[in-house]
Amino acid sequence: MSDIKNLEQRIIRALDRISRNVDAARAAPAATAPQVEAPQVAQAPQEMEELRAQLDAERAKTAQLTERVNAVRQRQESSFTTLERRLARMTEQLDLQSLEMLRLKKANTKLIEANRQLRDGHEAMVIEPSAINRSLLAELEALRAERAADMVEMEDVLGELKPLIATGDDHA
């Protein structure tokens, strides 16, 4: 990108020098111009026309390069913006997944503890109804946490599919 800018600046400077020399040649009074033979005088306007044509060609090339550079910049900015949005969305999804995984981990820890209490009660041949209730509540909470984690994962998958579906609708 910087090479294109450097080349563009060099071309612009060269075109400016050519333009100044052409203007200086036009502005120079005939008295100060050296006396030249007739054939050379006839060539001077022809050379001027050639130089003008070259100058116009260089200006056209510069304009094309400028348009290309602008198009590349716009594509880069568009891509960068798209990537920024995607990164923000993925970060948000990762945060949600982390929270759900933490909730699932806590629920599983409660479930393990409740099951341990039930095992201990079974070995002692004394199972308290509150231990059974705690065990069932812990299992229910674990199932809910697992379902919530699955829902977050499904939302992530749908979030990735929506742009593809929208693109498919545009082509249909």
PDB file of C-alpha atoms in Angstrom:
ATOM      1  CA  MET A   1       0.000   0.000   0.000  1.00  0.00           C
ATOM      2  CA  SER A   2       2.833   2.402   0.870  1.00  0.00           C
ATOM      3  CA  ASP A   3       4.588   1.497  -2.408  1.00  0.00           C
ATOM      4  CA  ILE A   4       1.510   2.572  -4.349  1.00  0.00           C
ATOM      5  CA  LYS A   5       1.390   5.826  -2.393  1.00  0.00           C
ATOM      6  CA  ASN A   6       5.082   6.482  -3.044  1.00  0.00           C
ATOM      7  CA  LEU A   7       4.696   5.786  -6.762  1.00  0.00           C
ATOM      8  CA  GLU A   8       1.608   7.966  -6.905  1.00  0.00           C
ATOM      9  CA  GLN A   9       3.455  10.847  -5.236  1.00  0.00           C
ATOM     10  CA  ARG A  10       6.444  10.469  -7.571  1.00  0.00           C
ATOM     11  CA  ILE A  11       4.174  10.497 -10.617  1.00  0.00           C
ATOM     12  CA  ILE A  12       2.354  13.582  -9.346  1.00  0.00           C
ATOM     13  CA  ARG A  13       5.657  15.404  -8.748  1.00  0.00           C
ATOM     14  CA  ALA A  14       6.911  14.449 -12.228  1.00  0.00           C
ATOM     15  CA  LEU A  15       3.686  15.636 -13.808  1.00  0.00           C
ATOM     16  CA  ASP A  16       3.943  18.918 -11.938  1.00  0.00           C
ATOM     17  CA  ARG A  17       7.516  19.430 -13.184  1.00  0.00           C
ATOM     18  CA  ILE A  18       6.470  18.681 -16.752  1.00  0.00           C
ATOM     19  CA  SER A  19       3.543  21.065 -16.459  1.00  0.00           C
ATOM     20  CA  ARG A  20       5.772  23.828 -15.089  1.00  0.00           C
ATOM     21  CA  ASN A  21       8.296  23.354 -17.899  1.00  0.00           C
ATOM     22  CA  VAL A  22       5.544  23.465 -20.504  1.00  0.00           C
ATOM     23  CA  ASP A  23       4.103  26.627 -18.951  1.00  0.00           C
ATOM     24  CA  ALA A  24       7.571  28.197 -18.777  1.00  0.00           C
ATOM     25  CA  ALA A  25       8.198  27.365 -22.428  1.00  0.00           C
ATOM     26  CA  ARG A  26       4.903  29.009 -23.388  1.00  0.00           C
ATOM     27  CA  ALA A  27       5.566  32.084 -21.272  1.00  0.00           C
ATOM     28  CA  ALA A  28       9.122  32.682 -22.507  1.00  0.00           C
ATOM     29  CA  PRO A  29       9.131  35.710 -24.802  1.00  0.00           C
ATOM     30  CA  ALA A  30      10.160  35.142 -28.385  1.00  0.00           C
ATOM     31  CA  ALA A  31      12.988  37.682 -28.029  1.00  0.00           C
ATOM     32  CA  THR A  32      14.780  35.668 -25.372  1.00  0.00           C
ATOM     33  CA  ALA A  33      14.327  32.412 -27.200  1.00  0.00           C
ATOM     34  CA  PRO A  34      17.406  31.345 -29.092  1.00  0.00           C
ATOM     35  CA  GLN A  35      17.307  31.660 -32.826  1.00  0.00           C
ATOM     36  CA  VAL A  36      16.632  28.292 -34.278  1.00  0.00           C
ATOM     37  CA  GLU A  37      16.481  27.073 -37.774  1.00  0.00           C
ATOM     38  CA  ALA A  38      13.131  26.681 -39.474  1.00  0.00           C
ATOM     39  CA  PRO A  39      12.956  22.866 -39.315  1.00  0.00           C
ATOM     40  CA  GLN A  40      13.537  22.887 -35.529  1.00  0.00           C
ATOM     41  CA  VAL A  41      10.825  25.489 -34.999  1.00  0.00           C
ATOM     42  CA  ALA A  42       8.415  23.252 -36.826  1.00  0.00           C
ATOM     43  CA  GLN A  43       9.391  20.382 -34.526  1.00  0.00           C
ATOM     44  CA  ALA A  44       8.922  22.400 -31.346  1.00  0.00           C
ATOM     45  CA  PRO A  45       5.113  22.586 -31.597  1.00  0.00           C
ATOM     46  CA  GLN A  46       5.055  18.913 -32.516  1.00  0.00           C
ATOM     47  CA  GLU A  47       7.207  18.094 -29.470  1.00  0.00           C
ATOM     48  CA  MET A  48       4.939  20.242 -27.324  1.00  0.00           C
ATOM     49  CA  GLU A  49       1.922  18.306 -28.538  1.00  0.00           C
ATOM     50  CA  GLU A  50       3.704  15.019 -27.842  1.00  0.00           C
ATOM     51  CA  LEU A  51       4.633  16.215 -24.366  1.00  0.00           C
ATOM     52  CA  ARG A  52       1.046  17.313 -23.734  1.00  0.00           C
ATOM     53  CA  ALA A  53      -0.222  13.946 -24.922  1.00  0.00           C
ATOM     54  CA  GLN A  54       2.260  12.205 -22.605  1.00  0.00           C
ATOM     55  CA  LEU A  55       1.219  14.508 -19.770  1.00  0.00           C
ATOM     56  CA  ASP A  56      -2.451  13.721 -20.374  1.00  0.00           C
ATOM     57  CA  ALA A  57      -1.674  10.003 -20.506  1.00  0.00           C
ATOM     58  CA  GLU A  58       0.218  10.210 -17.210  1.00  0.00           C
ATOM     59  CA  ARG A  59      -2.619  12.160 -15.626  1.00  0.00           C
ATOM     60  CA  ALA A  60      -5.081   9.504 -16.793  1.00  0.00           C
ATOM     61  CA  LYS A  61      -2.858   6.775 -15.335  1.00  0.00           C
ATOM     62  CA  THR A  62      -2.601   8.705 -12.074  1.00  0.00           C
ATOM     63  CA  ALA A  63      -6.369   9.075 -11.934  1.00  0.00           C
ATOM     64  CA  GLN A  64      -6.786   5.343 -12.525  1.00  0.00           C
ATOM     65  CA  LEU A  65      -4.261   4.535  -9.799  1.00  0.00           C
ATOM     66  CA  THR A  66      -6.001   6.912  -7.429  1.00  0.00           C
ATOM     67  CA  GLU A  67      -9.334   5.222  -8.134  1.00  0.00           C
ATOM     68  CA  ARG A  68      -7.768   1.810  -7.529  1.00  0.00           C
ATOM     69  CA  VAL A  69      -6.202   2.943  -4.267  1.00  0.00           C
ATOM     70  CA  ASN A  70      -9.536   4.367  -3.108  1.00  0.00           C
ATOM     71  CA  ALA A  71     -11.319   1.134  -4.023  1.00  0.00           C
ATOM     72  CA  VAL A  72      -8.752  -0.923  -2.098  1.00  0.00           C
ATOM     73  CA  ARG A  73      -9.087   1.367   0.912  1.00  0.00           C
ATOM     74  CA  GLN A  74     -12.877   1.052   0.860  1.00  0.00           C
ATOM     75  CA  ARG A  75     -12.665  -2.738   0.649  1.00  0.00           C
ATOM     76  CA  GLN A  76     -10.193  -2.829   3.525  1.00  0.00           C
ATOM     77  CA  GLU A  77     -12.342  -0.547   5.662  1.00  0.00           C
ATOM     78  CA  SER A  78     -15.417  -2.627   4.886  1.00  0.00           C
ATOM     79  CA  SER A  79     -13.604  -5.857   5.707  1.00  0.00           C
ATOM     80  CA  PHE A  80     -12.194  -4.365   8.893  1.00  0.00           C
ATOM     81  CA  THR A  81     -15.625  -3.183  10.030  1.00  0.00           C
ATOM     82  CA  THR A  82     -17.143  -6.581   9.288  1.00  0.00           C
ATOM     83  CA  LEU A  83     -14.387  -8.327  11.219  1.00  0.00           C
ATOM     84  CA  GLU A  84     -14.803  -5.960  14.158  1.00  0.00           C
ATOM     85  CA  ARG A  85     -18.543  -6.715  14.317  1.00  0.00           C
ATOM     86  CA  ARG A  86     -17.920 -10.423  14.054  1.00  0.00           C
ATOM     87  CA  LEU A  87     -15.291 -10.285  16.795  1.00  0.00           C
ATOM     88  CA  ALA A  88     -17.671  -8.391  19.087  1.00  0.00           C
ATOM     89  CA  ARG A  89     -20.439 -10.928  18.449  1.00  0.00           C
ATOM     90  CA  MET A  90     -18.119 -13.877  19.078  1.00  0.00           C
ATOM     91  CA  THR A  91     -16.786 -12.304  22.257  1.00  0.00           C
ATOM     92  CA  GLU A  92     -20.338 -11.852  23.497  1.00  0.00           C
ATOM     93  CA  GLN A  93     -21.156 -15.464  22.628  1.00  0.00           C
ATOM     94  CA  LEU A  94     -18.036 -16.683  24.403  1.00  0.00           C
ATOM     95  CA  ASP A  95     -18.996 -14.720  27.515  1.00  0.00           C
ATOM     96  CA  LEU A  96     -22.475 -16.265  27.477  1.00  0.00           C
ATOM     97  CA  GLN A  97     -21.037 -19.738  27.040  1.00  0.00           C
ATOM     98  CA  SER A  98     -18.601 -19.161  29.891  1.00  0.00           C
ATOM     99  CA  LEU A  99     -21.433 -18.109  32.205  1.00  0.00           C
ATOM    100  CA  GLU A 100     -23.525 -21.133  31.242  1.00  0.00           C
ATOM    101  CA  MET A 101     -20.582 -23.478  31.701  1.00  0.00           C
ATOM    102  CA  LEU A 102     -19.948 -22.015  35.153  1.00  0.00           C
ATOM    103  CA  ARG A 103     -23.607 -22.500  36.045  1.00  0.00           C
ATOM    104  CA  LEU A 104     -23.469 -26.073  34.757  1.00  0.00           C
ATOM    105  CA  LYS A 105     -20.334 -26.750  36.766  1.00  0.00           C
ATOM    106  CA  LYS A 106     -21.957 -25.461  39.963  1.00  0.00           C
ATOM    107  CA  ALA A 107     -25.103 -27.533  39.344  1.00  0.00           C
ATOM    108  CA  ASN A 108     -23.037 -30.661  38.747  1.00  0.00           C
ATOM    109  CA  THR A 109     -21.083 -30.029  41.953  1.00  0.00           C
ATOM    110  CA  LYS A 110     -24.379 -29.802  43.874  1.00  0.00           C
ATOM    111  CA  LEU A 111     -25.596 -32.972  42.189  1.00  0.00           C
ATOM    112  CA  ILE A 112     -22.416 -34.844  43.119  1.00  0.00           C
ATOM    113  CA  GLU A 113     -22.750 -33.708  46.728  1.00  0.00           C
ATOM    114  CA  ALA A 114     -26.439 -34.710  46.879  1.00  0.00           C
ATOM    115  CA  ASN A 115     -25.642 -38.131  45.415  1.00  0.00           C
ATOM    116  CA  ARG A 116     -22.836 -38.569  47.966  1.00  0.00           C
ATOM    117  CA  GLN A 117     -25.296 -37.811  50.756  1.00  0.00           C
ATOM    118  CA  LEU A 118     -27.751 -40.345  49.334  1.00  0.00           C
ATOM    119  CA  ARG A 119     -24.998 -42.986  49.138  1.00  0.00           C
ATOM    120  CA  ASP A 120     -23.959 -42.247  52.705  1.00  0.00           C
ATOM    121  CA  GLY A 121     -27.589 -42.502  53.832  1.00  0.00           C
ATOM    122  CA  HIS A 122     -28.047 -45.758  51.964  1.00  0.00           C
ATOM    123  CA  GLU A 123     -24.940 -47.272  53.564  1.00  0.00           C
ATOM    124  CA  ALA A 124     -26.142 -46.170  56.987  1.00  0.00           C
ATOM    125  CA  MET A 125     -29.602 -47.525  56.129  1.00  0.00           C
ATOM    126  CA  VAL A 126     -31.050 -44.114  56.951  1.00  0.00           C
ATOM    127  CA  ILE A 127     -32.152 -42.042  54.000  1.00  0.00           C
ATOM    128  CA  GLU A 128     -33.575 -38.702  54.921  1.00  0.00           C
ATOM    129  CA  PRO A 129     -36.406 -37.333  52.754  1.00  0.00           C
ATOM    130  CA  SER A 130     -34.650 -33.926  52.653  1.00  0.00           C
ATOM    131  CA  ALA A 131     -31.572 -35.596  51.108  1.00  0.00           C
ATOM    132  CA  ILE A 132     -33.768 -37.096  48.411  1.00  0.00           C
ATOM    133  CA  ASN A 133     -35.363 -33.690  47.787  1.00  0.00           C
ATOM    134  CA  ARG A 134     -31.941 -31.993  47.615  1.00  0.00           C
ATOM    135  CA  SER A 135     -30.746 -34.658  45.209  1.00  0.00           C
ATOM    136  CA  LEU A 136     -33.752 -34.227  42.943  1.00  0.00           C
ATOM    137  CA  LEU A 137     -33.457 -30.419  43.032  1.00  0.00           C
ATOM    138  CA  ALA A 138     -29.742 -30.622  42.222  1.00  0.00           C
ATOM    139  CA  GLU A 139     -30.461 -32.955  39.312  1.00  0.00           C
ATOM    140  CA  LEU A 140     -33.210 -30.662  38.058  1.00  0.00           C
ATOM    141  CA  GLU A 141     -30.904 -27.645  38.305  1.00  0.00           C
ATOM    142  CA  ALA A 142     -28.175 -29.545  36.439  1.00  0.00           C
ATOM    143  CA  LEU A 143     -30.625 -30.423  33.676  1.00  0.00           C
ATOM    144  CA  ARG A 144     -31.741 -26.789  33.405  1.00  0.00           C
ATOM    145  CA  ALA A 145     -28.144 -25.571  33.281  1.00  0.00           C
ATOM    146  CA  GLU A 146     -27.340 -28.133  30.587  1.00  0.00           C
ATOM    147  CA  ARG A 147     -30.384 -27.041  28.582  1.00  0.00           C
ATOM    148  CA  ALA A 148     -29.389 -23.365  28.921  1.00  0.00           C
ATOM    149  CA  ALA A 149     -25.860 -24.211  27.721  1.00  0.00           C
ATOM    150  CA  ASP A 150     -27.348 -26.087  24.763  1.00  0.00           C
ATOM    151  CA  MET A 151     -29.561 -23.090  23.953  1.00  0.00           C
ATOM    152  CA  VAL A 152     -26.562 -20.729  23.956  1.00  0.00           C
ATOM    153  CA  GLU A 153     -24.731 -23.112  21.646  1.00  0.00           C
ATOM    154  CA  MET A 154     -27.751 -23.294  19.328  1.00  0.00           C
ATOM    155  CA  GLU A 155     -27.934 -19.479  19.253  1.00  0.00           C
ATOM    156  CA  ASP A 156     -24.271 -19.414  18.245  1.00  0.00           C
ATOM    157  CA  VAL A 157     -24.910 -21.870  15.422  1.00  0.00           C
ATOM    158  CA  LEU A 158     -27.978 -19.920  14.269  1.00  0.00           C
ATOM    159  CA  GLY A 159     -26.012 -16.671  14.451  1.00  0.00           C
ATOM    160  CA  GLU A 160     -23.460 -18.133  12.039  1.00  0.00           C
ATOM    161  CA  LEU A 161     -26.156 -19.531   9.742  1.00  0.00           C
ATOM    162  CA  LYS A 162     -28.267 -16.352   9.492  1.00  0.00           C
ATOM    163  CA  PRO A 163     -25.831 -14.502   7.181  1.00  0.00           C
ATOM    164  CA  LEU A 164     -25.587 -17.586   4.972  1.00  0.00           C
ATOM    165  CA  ILE A 165     -29.361 -17.916   4.826  1.00  0.00           C
ATOM    166  CA  ALA A 166     -29.745 -14.219   4.026  1.00  0.00           C
ATOM    167  CA  THR A 167     -27.150 -14.561   1.236  1.00  0.00           C
ATOM    168  CA  GLY A 168     -29.058 -17.560  -0.119  1.00  0.00           C
ATOM    169  CA  ASP A 169     -32.312 -15.563  -0.127  1.00  0.00           C
ATOM    170  CA  ASP A 170     -30.645 -12.746  -2.052  1.00  0.00           C
ATOM    171  CA  HIS A 171     -29.515 -15.162  -4.763  1.00  0.00           C
ATOM    172  CA  ALA A 172     -32.915 -16.858  -5.044  1.00  0.00           C
TER     173      ALA A 172
END
